[in-house]
Structure formats: C-alpha cells, structure tokens
Amino acid sequence: MREQPNERIATDAIKAWKLTAQLIAIIPLLLTIAAFVVAYFFDFLSYWLGIVLAVFTVLECTITILIIPKLRWRRWRYQIYEQEIYIQHGILIVTRTVVPMIRVQHVDTQQGPILKKYGLATLQISTAATTHEIPALLEAEAADLRDQISELARVEQDDV
C-alpha cells in the first residue's frame, strides 16, 4: 500500500473554514429567532419548535465551527511527484486520488474573499474527466505549485 502524502495545506485554512461555517450558521440562527417571534405573536406555533431549533443551532454551530475545520485540516494532504499528483482528504470517508501528469489539461489558482483575507488560494487541477482541488494553500505556494505542475504536465505531453 502506498504511503500517505507528506505535504499539508496552510494552517490558516482552519480560520478560513471556521469563518465560512460562522457565516453559514447565520441561517439556522435566523430561523430560530423567527420561530420564537412567530410563536410570541401567533398561537398556532409552539415555543417548543423554537427550543428544538435552538438546540439544533447550538449543536450545528459546535460541530461545524469548532470540530470539523480542525479535523478537515488534519486529513488534507497532497504530494506532487514527477509522474503524478497524490491527493488525500476526508474525515469519515477518506478519498485518495492519483492524478497522472499526462492527464492534466490545465492548472488554475482560485481565491475568494475569505481565502484572500488569510492570504490563501485554492489550486484546481483539471483533467478531461473532472477537476481536482487542493484547498487553502498559501498564495505563493499555490502559484509555485501551479507553475510546477504546468511544467511537469508539459514535459509529460512532450514525451507522448
């Protein structure tokens, strides 16, 4: 069996994923508040629905903001070889992907507002069948990897 990849993504990925989870958690929080407001003004809705939603919101926030980002970061690994790119990720279901350099069609870096806040970028590796991502790399590291993969893929295609 192949050893797991050595390279890790940036530690600031945890902060970026926590911020994203906090922004998403606003939706169940607003629904909980709305349930209490509706229960206060109208008799057809019980306070119990608001209490159930509040418990769900606290559990959801605890899991997605405090637990999942750290676990996700620990599991994300990658390794760039001359002949292939090895990616491993997943918390409960671990996915191990090997992308042959000969199949790489193009390589992109992508950066949204949250990743930009922490100086991170996502590397996207496209093949004919699908696109693979290595999330939350430091900007300079992502640019270097993009150039390295592009160079290795070009060499592989020249050999064919």
mmCIF file with all atom_site columns, C-alpha atoms in Angstrom:
data_model
loop_
_atom_site.group_PDB
_atom_site.id
_atom_site.type_symbol
_atom_site.label_atom_id
_atom_site.label_alt_id
_atom_site.label_comp_id
_atom_site.label_asym_id
_atom_site.label_entity_id
_atom_site.label_seq_id
_atom_site.pdbx_PDB_ins_code
_atom_site.Cartn_x
_atom_site.Cartn_y
_atom_site.Cartn_z
_atom_site.occupancy
_atom_site.B_iso_or_equiv
_atom_site.pdbx_formal_charge
_atom_site.auth_seq_id
_atom_site.auth_comp_id
_atom_site.auth_asym_id
_atom_site.auth_atom_id
_atom_site.pdbx_PDB_model_num
ATOM 1   C CA . MET A 1 1   ? 0.000   0.000  0.000   1.00 0.00 ? 1   MET A CA 1
ATOM 2   C CA . ARG A 1 2   ? 1.179   3.469  -0.840  1.00 0.00 ? 2   ARG A CA 1
ATOM 3   C CA . GLU A 1 3   ? 2.285   5.789  1.971   1.00 0.00 ? 3   GLU A CA 1
ATOM 4   C CA . GLN A 1 4   ? 0.134   8.816  2.633   1.00 0.00 ? 4   GLN A CA 1
ATOM 5   C CA . PRO A 1 5   ? 1.244   12.154 1.131   1.00 0.00 ? 5   PRO A CA 1
ATOM 6   C CA . ASN A 1 6   ? 3.546   14.353 3.229   1.00 0.00 ? 6   ASN A CA 1
ATOM 7   C CA . GLU A 1 7   ? 2.521   17.887 2.268   1.00 0.00 ? 7   GLU A CA 1
ATOM 8   C CA . ARG A 1 8   ? -0.174  19.695 4.246   1.00 0.00 ? 8   ARG A CA 1
ATOM 9   C CA . ILE A 1 9   ? -2.289  22.700 3.389   1.00 0.00 ? 9   ILE A CA 1
ATOM 10  C CA . ALA A 1 10  ? -1.815  26.011 5.265   1.00 0.00 ? 10  ALA A CA 1
ATOM 11  C CA . THR A 1 11  ? -2.829  26.134 8.939   1.00 0.00 ? 11  THR A CA 1
ATOM 12  C CA . ASP A 1 12  ? -4.813  29.313 8.230   1.00 0.00 ? 12  ASP A CA 1
ATOM 13  C CA . ALA A 1 13  ? -7.250  27.037 6.402   1.00 0.00 ? 13  ALA A CA 1
ATOM 14  C CA . ILE A 1 14  ? -8.761  26.299 9.823   1.00 0.00 ? 14  ILE A CA 1
ATOM 15  C CA . LYS A 1 15  ? -9.517  30.007 10.337  1.00 0.00 ? 15  LYS A CA 1
ATOM 16  C CA . ALA A 1 16  ? -10.969 30.369 6.842   1.00 0.00 ? 16  ALA A CA 1
ATOM 17  C CA . TRP A 1 17  ? -13.182 27.303 7.245   1.00 0.00 ? 17  TRP A CA 1
ATOM 18  C CA . LYS A 1 18  ? -14.337 28.495 10.694  1.00 0.00 ? 18  LYS A CA 1
ATOM 19  C CA . LEU A 1 19  ? -15.282 31.887 9.247   1.00 0.00 ? 19  LEU A CA 1
ATOM 20  C CA . THR A 1 20  ? -17.193 30.200 6.425   1.00 0.00 ? 20  THR A CA 1
ATOM 21  C CA . ALA A 1 21  ? -19.033 27.990 8.934   1.00 0.00 ? 21  ALA A CA 1
ATOM 22  C CA . GLN A 1 22  ? -19.906 31.042 11.047  1.00 0.00 ? 22  GLN A CA 1
ATOM 23  C CA . LEU A 1 23  ? -21.398 32.794 8.032   1.00 0.00 ? 23  LEU A CA 1
ATOM 24  C CA . ILE A 1 24  ? -23.441 29.716 7.132   1.00 0.00 ? 24  ILE A CA 1
ATOM 25  C CA . ALA A 1 25  ? -24.582 29.348 10.772  1.00 0.00 ? 25  ALA A CA 1
ATOM 26  C CA . ILE A 1 26  ? -26.415 32.666 10.487  1.00 0.00 ? 26  ILE A CA 1
ATOM 27  C CA . ILE A 1 27  ? -29.211 30.895 8.564   1.00 0.00 ? 27  ILE A CA 1
ATOM 28  C CA . PRO A 1 28  ? -30.300 28.456 11.344  1.00 0.00 ? 28  PRO A CA 1
ATOM 29  C CA . LEU A 1 29  ? -29.850 31.249 13.899  1.00 0.00 ? 29  LEU A CA 1
ATOM 30  C CA . LEU A 1 30  ? -32.257 33.494 11.958  1.00 0.00 ? 30  LEU A CA 1
ATOM 31  C CA . LEU A 1 31  ? -34.740 30.614 11.604  1.00 0.00 ? 31  LEU A CA 1
ATOM 32  C CA . THR A 1 32  ? -34.597 30.035 15.372  1.00 0.00 ? 32  THR A CA 1
ATOM 33  C CA . ILE A 1 33  ? -35.223 33.711 16.099  1.00 0.00 ? 33  ILE A CA 1
ATOM 34  C CA . ALA A 1 34  ? -38.059 33.767 13.572  1.00 0.00 ? 34  ALA A CA 1
ATOM 35  C CA . ALA A 1 35  ? -39.662 30.715 15.236  1.00 0.00 ? 35  ALA A CA 1
ATOM 36  C CA . PHE A 1 36  ? -39.643 32.457 18.636  1.00 0.00 ? 36  PHE A CA 1
ATOM 37  C CA . VAL A 1 37  ? -41.050 35.689 17.151  1.00 0.00 ? 37  VAL A CA 1
ATOM 38  C CA . VAL A 1 38  ? -43.840 33.826 15.335  1.00 0.00 ? 38  VAL A CA 1
ATOM 39  C CA . ALA A 1 39  ? -44.612 31.796 18.480  1.00 0.00 ? 39  ALA A CA 1
ATOM 40  C CA . TYR A 1 40  ? -44.859 35.015 20.504  1.00 0.00 ? 40  TYR A CA 1
ATOM 41  C CA . PHE A 1 41  ? -47.286 36.775 18.124  1.00 0.00 ? 41  PHE A CA 1
ATOM 42  C CA . PHE A 1 42  ? -49.340 33.799 16.868  1.00 0.00 ? 42  PHE A CA 1
ATOM 43  C CA . ASP A 1 43  ? -50.872 30.875 18.750  1.00 0.00 ? 43  ASP A CA 1
ATOM 44  C CA . PHE A 1 44  ? -50.550 28.279 16.003  1.00 0.00 ? 44  PHE A CA 1
ATOM 45  C CA . LEU A 1 45  ? -46.794 27.806 16.604  1.00 0.00 ? 45  LEU A CA 1
ATOM 46  C CA . SER A 1 46  ? -45.449 26.414 19.862  1.00 0.00 ? 46  SER A CA 1
ATOM 47  C CA . TYR A 1 47  ? -42.345 27.627 21.689  1.00 0.00 ? 47  TYR A CA 1
ATOM 48  C CA . TRP A 1 48  ? -41.146 24.034 21.561  1.00 0.00 ? 48  TRP A CA 1
ATOM 49  C CA . LEU A 1 49  ? -40.326 24.440 17.894  1.00 0.00 ? 49  LEU A CA 1
ATOM 50  C CA . GLY A 1 50  ? -38.096 27.388 18.785  1.00 0.00 ? 50  GLY A CA 1
ATOM 51  C CA . ILE A 1 51  ? -36.441 25.406 21.569  1.00 0.00 ? 51  ILE A CA 1
ATOM 52  C CA . VAL A 1 52  ? -35.805 22.461 19.242  1.00 0.00 ? 52  VAL A CA 1
ATOM 53  C CA . LEU A 1 53  ? -34.378 24.812 16.623  1.00 0.00 ? 53  LEU A CA 1
ATOM 54  C CA . ALA A 1 54  ? -32.165 26.491 19.268  1.00 0.00 ? 54  ALA A CA 1
ATOM 55  C CA . VAL A 1 55  ? -30.742 23.117 20.354  1.00 0.00 ? 55  VAL A CA 1
ATOM 56  C CA . PHE A 1 56  ? -30.166 22.173 16.720  1.00 0.00 ? 56  PHE A CA 1
ATOM 57  C CA . THR A 1 57  ? -28.446 25.525 16.066  1.00 0.00 ? 57  THR A CA 1
ATOM 58  C CA . VAL A 1 58  ? -26.106 25.143 19.045  1.00 0.00 ? 58  VAL A CA 1
ATOM 59  C CA . LEU A 1 59  ? -25.183 21.591 18.010  1.00 0.00 ? 59  LEU A CA 1
ATOM 60  C CA . GLU A 1 60  ? -24.705 22.601 14.376  1.00 0.00 ? 60  GLU A CA 1
ATOM 61  C CA . CYS A 1 61  ? -22.503 25.561 15.329  1.00 0.00 ? 61  CYS A CA 1
ATOM 62  C CA . THR A 1 62  ? -20.407 23.491 17.729  1.00 0.00 ? 62  THR A CA 1
ATOM 63  C CA . ILE A 1 63  ? -19.778 20.763 15.187  1.00 0.00 ? 63  ILE A CA 1
ATOM 64  C CA . THR A 1 64  ? -19.245 22.876 12.074  1.00 0.00 ? 64  THR A CA 1
ATOM 65  C CA . ILE A 1 65  ? -17.319 25.758 13.658  1.00 0.00 ? 65  ILE A CA 1
ATOM 66  C CA . LEU A 1 66  ? -15.248 24.093 16.378  1.00 0.00 ? 66  LEU A CA 1
ATOM 67  C CA . ILE A 1 67  ? -14.746 20.464 15.351  1.00 0.00 ? 67  ILE A CA 1
ATOM 68  C CA . ILE A 1 68  ? -14.957 19.987 11.574  1.00 0.00 ? 68  ILE A CA 1
ATOM 69  C CA . PRO A 1 69  ? -12.329 22.576 10.438  1.00 0.00 ? 69  PRO A CA 1
ATOM 70  C CA . LYS A 1 70  ? -9.576  21.073 12.615  1.00 0.00 ? 70  LYS A CA 1
ATOM 71  C CA . LEU A 1 71  ? -10.403 17.515 11.567  1.00 0.00 ? 71  LEU A CA 1
ATOM 72  C CA . ARG A 1 72  ? -10.610 18.556 7.935   1.00 0.00 ? 72  ARG A CA 1
ATOM 73  C CA . TRP A 1 73  ? -7.192  20.230 8.106   1.00 0.00 ? 73  TRP A CA 1
ATOM 74  C CA . ARG A 1 74  ? -5.592  17.174 9.724   1.00 0.00 ? 74  ARG A CA 1
ATOM 75  C CA . ARG A 1 75  ? -6.886  14.920 6.961   1.00 0.00 ? 75  ARG A CA 1
ATOM 76  C CA . TRP A 1 76  ? -5.952  17.071 3.942   1.00 0.00 ? 76  TRP A CA 1
ATOM 77  C CA . ARG A 1 77  ? -2.627  16.033 2.397   1.00 0.00 ? 77  ARG A CA 1
ATOM 78  C CA . TYR A 1 78  ? -1.072  16.109 -1.025  1.00 0.00 ? 78  TYR A CA 1
ATOM 79  C CA . GLN A 1 79  ? 2.173   15.249 -2.762  1.00 0.00 ? 79  GLN A CA 1
ATOM 80  C CA . ILE A 1 80  ? 3.484   16.291 -6.167  1.00 0.00 ? 80  ILE A CA 1
ATOM 81  C CA . TYR A 1 81  ? 5.618   13.701 -7.971  1.00 0.00 ? 81  TYR A CA 1
ATOM 82  C CA . GLU A 1 82  ? 7.114   13.924 -11.443 1.00 0.00 ? 82  GLU A CA 1
ATOM 83  C CA . GLN A 1 83  ? 4.613   11.414 -12.833 1.00 0.00 ? 83  GLN A CA 1
ATOM 84  C CA . GLU A 1 84  ? 1.523   12.105 -10.701 1.00 0.00 ? 84  GLU A CA 1
ATOM 85  C CA . ILE A 1 85  ? -0.289  14.207 -8.118  1.00 0.00 ? 85  ILE A CA 1
ATOM 86  C CA . TYR A 1 86  ? -1.420  12.353 -4.995  1.00 0.00 ? 86  TYR A CA 1
ATOM 87  C CA . ILE A 1 87  ? -4.304  13.909 -3.017  1.00 0.00 ? 87  ILE A CA 1
ATOM 88  C CA . GLN A 1 88  ? -5.816  12.525 0.205   1.00 0.00 ? 88  GLN A CA 1
ATOM 89  C CA . HIS A 1 89  ? -8.738  14.021 2.126   1.00 0.00 ? 89  HIS A CA 1
ATOM 90  C CA . GLY A 1 90  ? -11.892 13.136 4.036   1.00 0.00 ? 90  GLY A CA 1
ATOM 91  C CA . ILE A 1 91  ? -12.952 12.790 7.656   1.00 0.00 ? 91  ILE A CA 1
ATOM 92  C CA . LEU A 1 92  ? -15.172 9.709  7.748   1.00 0.00 ? 92  LEU A CA 1
ATOM 93  C CA . ILE A 1 93  ? -14.675 8.628  4.162   1.00 0.00 ? 93  ILE A CA 1
ATOM 94  C CA . VAL A 1 94  ? -11.045 9.040  3.126   1.00 0.00 ? 94  VAL A CA 1
ATOM 95  C CA . THR A 1 95  ? -10.552 9.728  -0.564  1.00 0.00 ? 95  THR A CA 1
ATOM 96  C CA . ARG A 1 96  ? -7.169  9.058  -2.150  1.00 0.00 ? 96  ARG A CA 1
ATOM 97  C CA . THR A 1 97  ? -6.771  10.372 -5.665  1.00 0.00 ? 97  THR A CA 1
ATOM 98  C CA . VAL A 1 98  ? -3.841  9.942  -8.016  1.00 0.00 ? 98  VAL A CA 1
ATOM 99  C CA . VAL A 1 99  ? -3.857  12.281 -10.999 1.00 0.00 ? 99  VAL A CA 1
ATOM 100 C CA . PRO A 1 100 ? -1.354  11.259 -13.691 1.00 0.00 ? 100 PRO A CA 1
ATOM 101 C CA . MET A 1 101 ? 0.588   14.242 -15.046 1.00 0.00 ? 101 MET A CA 1
ATOM 102 C CA . ILE A 1 102 ? -0.162  13.066 -18.556 1.00 0.00 ? 102 ILE A CA 1
ATOM 103 C CA . ARG A 1 103 ? -3.905  13.670 -17.897 1.00 0.00 ? 103 ARG A CA 1
ATOM 104 C CA . VAL A 1 104 ? -3.537  17.245 -16.627 1.00 0.00 ? 104 VAL A CA 1
ATOM 105 C CA . GLN A 1 105 ? -5.057  19.694 -19.094 1.00 0.00 ? 105 GLN A CA 1
ATOM 106 C CA . HIS A 1 106 ? -4.696  22.928 -17.156 1.00 0.00 ? 106 HIS A CA 1
ATOM 107 C CA . VAL A 1 107 ? -3.987  24.208 -13.662 1.00 0.00 ? 107 VAL A CA 1
ATOM 108 C CA . ASP A 1 108 ? -5.648  27.225 -12.040 1.00 0.00 ? 108 ASP A CA 1
ATOM 109 C CA . THR A 1 109 ? -5.484  29.058 -8.749  1.00 0.00 ? 109 THR A CA 1
ATOM 110 C CA . GLN A 1 110 ? -8.684  30.460 -7.285  1.00 0.00 ? 110 GLN A CA 1
ATOM 111 C CA . GLN A 1 111 ? -9.197  32.899 -4.422  1.00 0.00 ? 111 GLN A CA 1
ATOM 112 C CA . GLY A 1 112 ? -12.467 34.094 -2.903  1.00 0.00 ? 112 GLY A CA 1
ATOM 113 C CA . PRO A 1 113 ? -12.878 36.890 -0.348  1.00 0.00 ? 113 PRO A CA 1
ATOM 114 C CA . ILE A 1 114 ? -12.429 34.632 2.711   1.00 0.00 ? 114 ILE A CA 1
ATOM 115 C CA . LEU A 1 115 ? -9.313  32.939 1.334   1.00 0.00 ? 115 LEU A CA 1
ATOM 116 C CA . LYS A 1 116 ? -7.953  36.347 0.304   1.00 0.00 ? 116 LYS A CA 1
ATOM 117 C CA . LYS A 1 117 ? -8.415  37.625 3.881   1.00 0.00 ? 117 LYS A CA 1
ATOM 118 C CA . TYR A 1 118 ? -5.997  34.931 5.083   1.00 0.00 ? 118 TYR A CA 1
ATOM 119 C CA . GLY A 1 119 ? -3.621  35.055 2.072   1.00 0.00 ? 119 GLY A CA 1
ATOM 120 C CA . LEU A 1 120 ? -4.720  31.651 0.797   1.00 0.00 ? 120 LEU A CA 1
ATOM 121 C CA . ALA A 1 121 ? -5.641  30.241 -2.621  1.00 0.00 ? 121 ALA A CA 1
ATOM 122 C CA . THR A 1 122 ? -7.112  27.014 -3.968  1.00 0.00 ? 122 THR A CA 1
ATOM 123 C CA . LEU A 1 123 ? -5.261  25.071 -6.653  1.00 0.00 ? 123 LEU A CA 1
ATOM 124 C CA . GLN A 1 124 ? -7.509  23.494 -9.294  1.00 0.00 ? 124 GLN A CA 1
ATOM 125 C CA . ILE A 1 125 ? -6.151  20.698 -11.478 1.00 0.00 ? 125 ILE A CA 1
ATOM 126 C CA . SER A 1 126 ? -8.327  19.925 -14.497 1.00 0.00 ? 126 SER A CA 1
ATOM 127 C CA . THR A 1 127 ? -8.325  16.705 -16.477 1.00 0.00 ? 127 THR A CA 1
ATOM 128 C CA . ALA A 1 128 ? -10.650 15.686 -19.295 1.00 0.00 ? 128 ALA A CA 1
ATOM 129 C CA . ALA A 1 129 ? -12.967 13.941 -16.822 1.00 0.00 ? 129 ALA A CA 1
ATOM 130 C CA . THR A 1 130 ? -13.032 16.194 -13.768 1.00 0.00 ? 130 THR A CA 1
ATOM 131 C CA . THR A 1 131 ? -11.384 18.910 -11.697 1.00 0.00 ? 131 THR A CA 1
ATOM 132 C CA . HIS A 1 132 ? -9.380  18.182 -8.542  1.00 0.00 ? 132 HIS A CA 1
ATOM 133 C CA . GLU A 1 133 ? -8.709  20.778 -5.866  1.00 0.00 ? 133 GLU A CA 1
ATOM 134 C CA . ILE A 1 134 ? -6.075  21.361 -3.235  1.00 0.00 ? 134 ILE A CA 1
ATOM 135 C CA . PRO A 1 135 ? -7.717  23.990 -0.988  1.00 0.00 ? 135 PRO A CA 1
ATOM 136 C CA . ALA A 1 136 ? -6.254  26.708 1.193   1.00 0.00 ? 136 ALA A CA 1
ATOM 137 C CA . LEU A 1 137 ? -2.623  26.846 0.144   1.00 0.00 ? 137 LEU A CA 1
ATOM 138 C CA . LEU A 1 138 ? -0.531  29.938 0.810   1.00 0.00 ? 138 LEU A CA 1
ATOM 139 C CA . GLU A 1 139 ? -0.755  32.229 -2.224  1.00 0.00 ? 139 GLU A CA 1
ATOM 140 C CA . ALA A 1 140 ? 2.929   31.916 -3.136  1.00 0.00 ? 140 ALA A CA 1
ATOM 141 C CA . GLU A 1 141 ? 2.873   28.140 -2.596  1.00 0.00 ? 141 GLU A CA 1
ATOM 142 C CA . ALA A 1 142 ? -0.218  27.802 -4.799  1.00 0.00 ? 142 ALA A CA 1
ATOM 143 C CA . ALA A 1 143 ? 1.425   29.836 -7.573  1.00 0.00 ? 143 ALA A CA 1
ATOM 144 C CA . ASP A 1 144 ? 4.622   27.774 -7.322  1.00 0.00 ? 144 ASP A CA 1
ATOM 145 C CA . LEU A 1 145 ? 2.673   24.500 -7.421  1.00 0.00 ? 145 LEU A CA 1
ATOM 146 C CA . ARG A 1 146 ? 0.640   25.740 -10.396 1.00 0.00 ? 146 ARG A CA 1
ATOM 147 C CA . ASP A 1 147 ? 3.826   26.516 -12.291 1.00 0.00 ? 147 ASP A CA 1
ATOM 148 C CA . GLN A 1 148 ? 5.491   23.252 -11.212 1.00 0.00 ? 148 GLN A CA 1
ATOM 149 C CA . ILE A 1 149 ? 2.513   21.103 -12.269 1.00 0.00 ? 149 ILE A CA 1
ATOM 150 C CA . SER A 1 150 ? 2.192   23.009 -15.525 1.00 0.00 ? 150 SER A CA 1
ATOM 151 C CA . GLU A 1 151 ? 5.857   22.394 -16.271 1.00 0.00 ? 151 GLU A CA 1
ATOM 152 C CA . LEU A 1 152 ? 5.671   18.686 -15.337 1.00 0.00 ? 152 LEU A CA 1
ATOM 153 C CA . ALA A 1 153 ? 2.474   18.191 -17.376 1.00 0.00 ? 153 ALA A CA 1
ATOM 154 C CA . ARG A 1 154 ? 4.040   19.912 -20.373 1.00 0.00 ? 154 ARG A CA 1
ATOM 155 C CA . VAL A 1 155 ? 7.103   17.659 -20.162 1.00 0.00 ? 155 VAL A CA 1
ATOM 156 C CA . GLU A 1 156 ? 4.848   14.595 -19.937 1.00 0.00 ? 156 GLU A CA 1
ATOM 157 C CA . GLN A 1 157 ? 2.880   15.655 -23.004 1.00 0.00 ? 157 GLN A CA 1
ATOM 158 C CA . ASP A 1 158 ? 6.104   16.261 -24.919 1.00 0.00 ? 158 ASP A CA 1
ATOM 159 C CA . ASP A 1 159 ? 7.155   12.672 -24.179 1.00 0.00 ? 159 ASP A CA 1
ATOM 160 C CA . VAL A 1 160 ? 3.978   11.227 -25.744 1.00 0.00 ? 160 VAL A CA 1
#
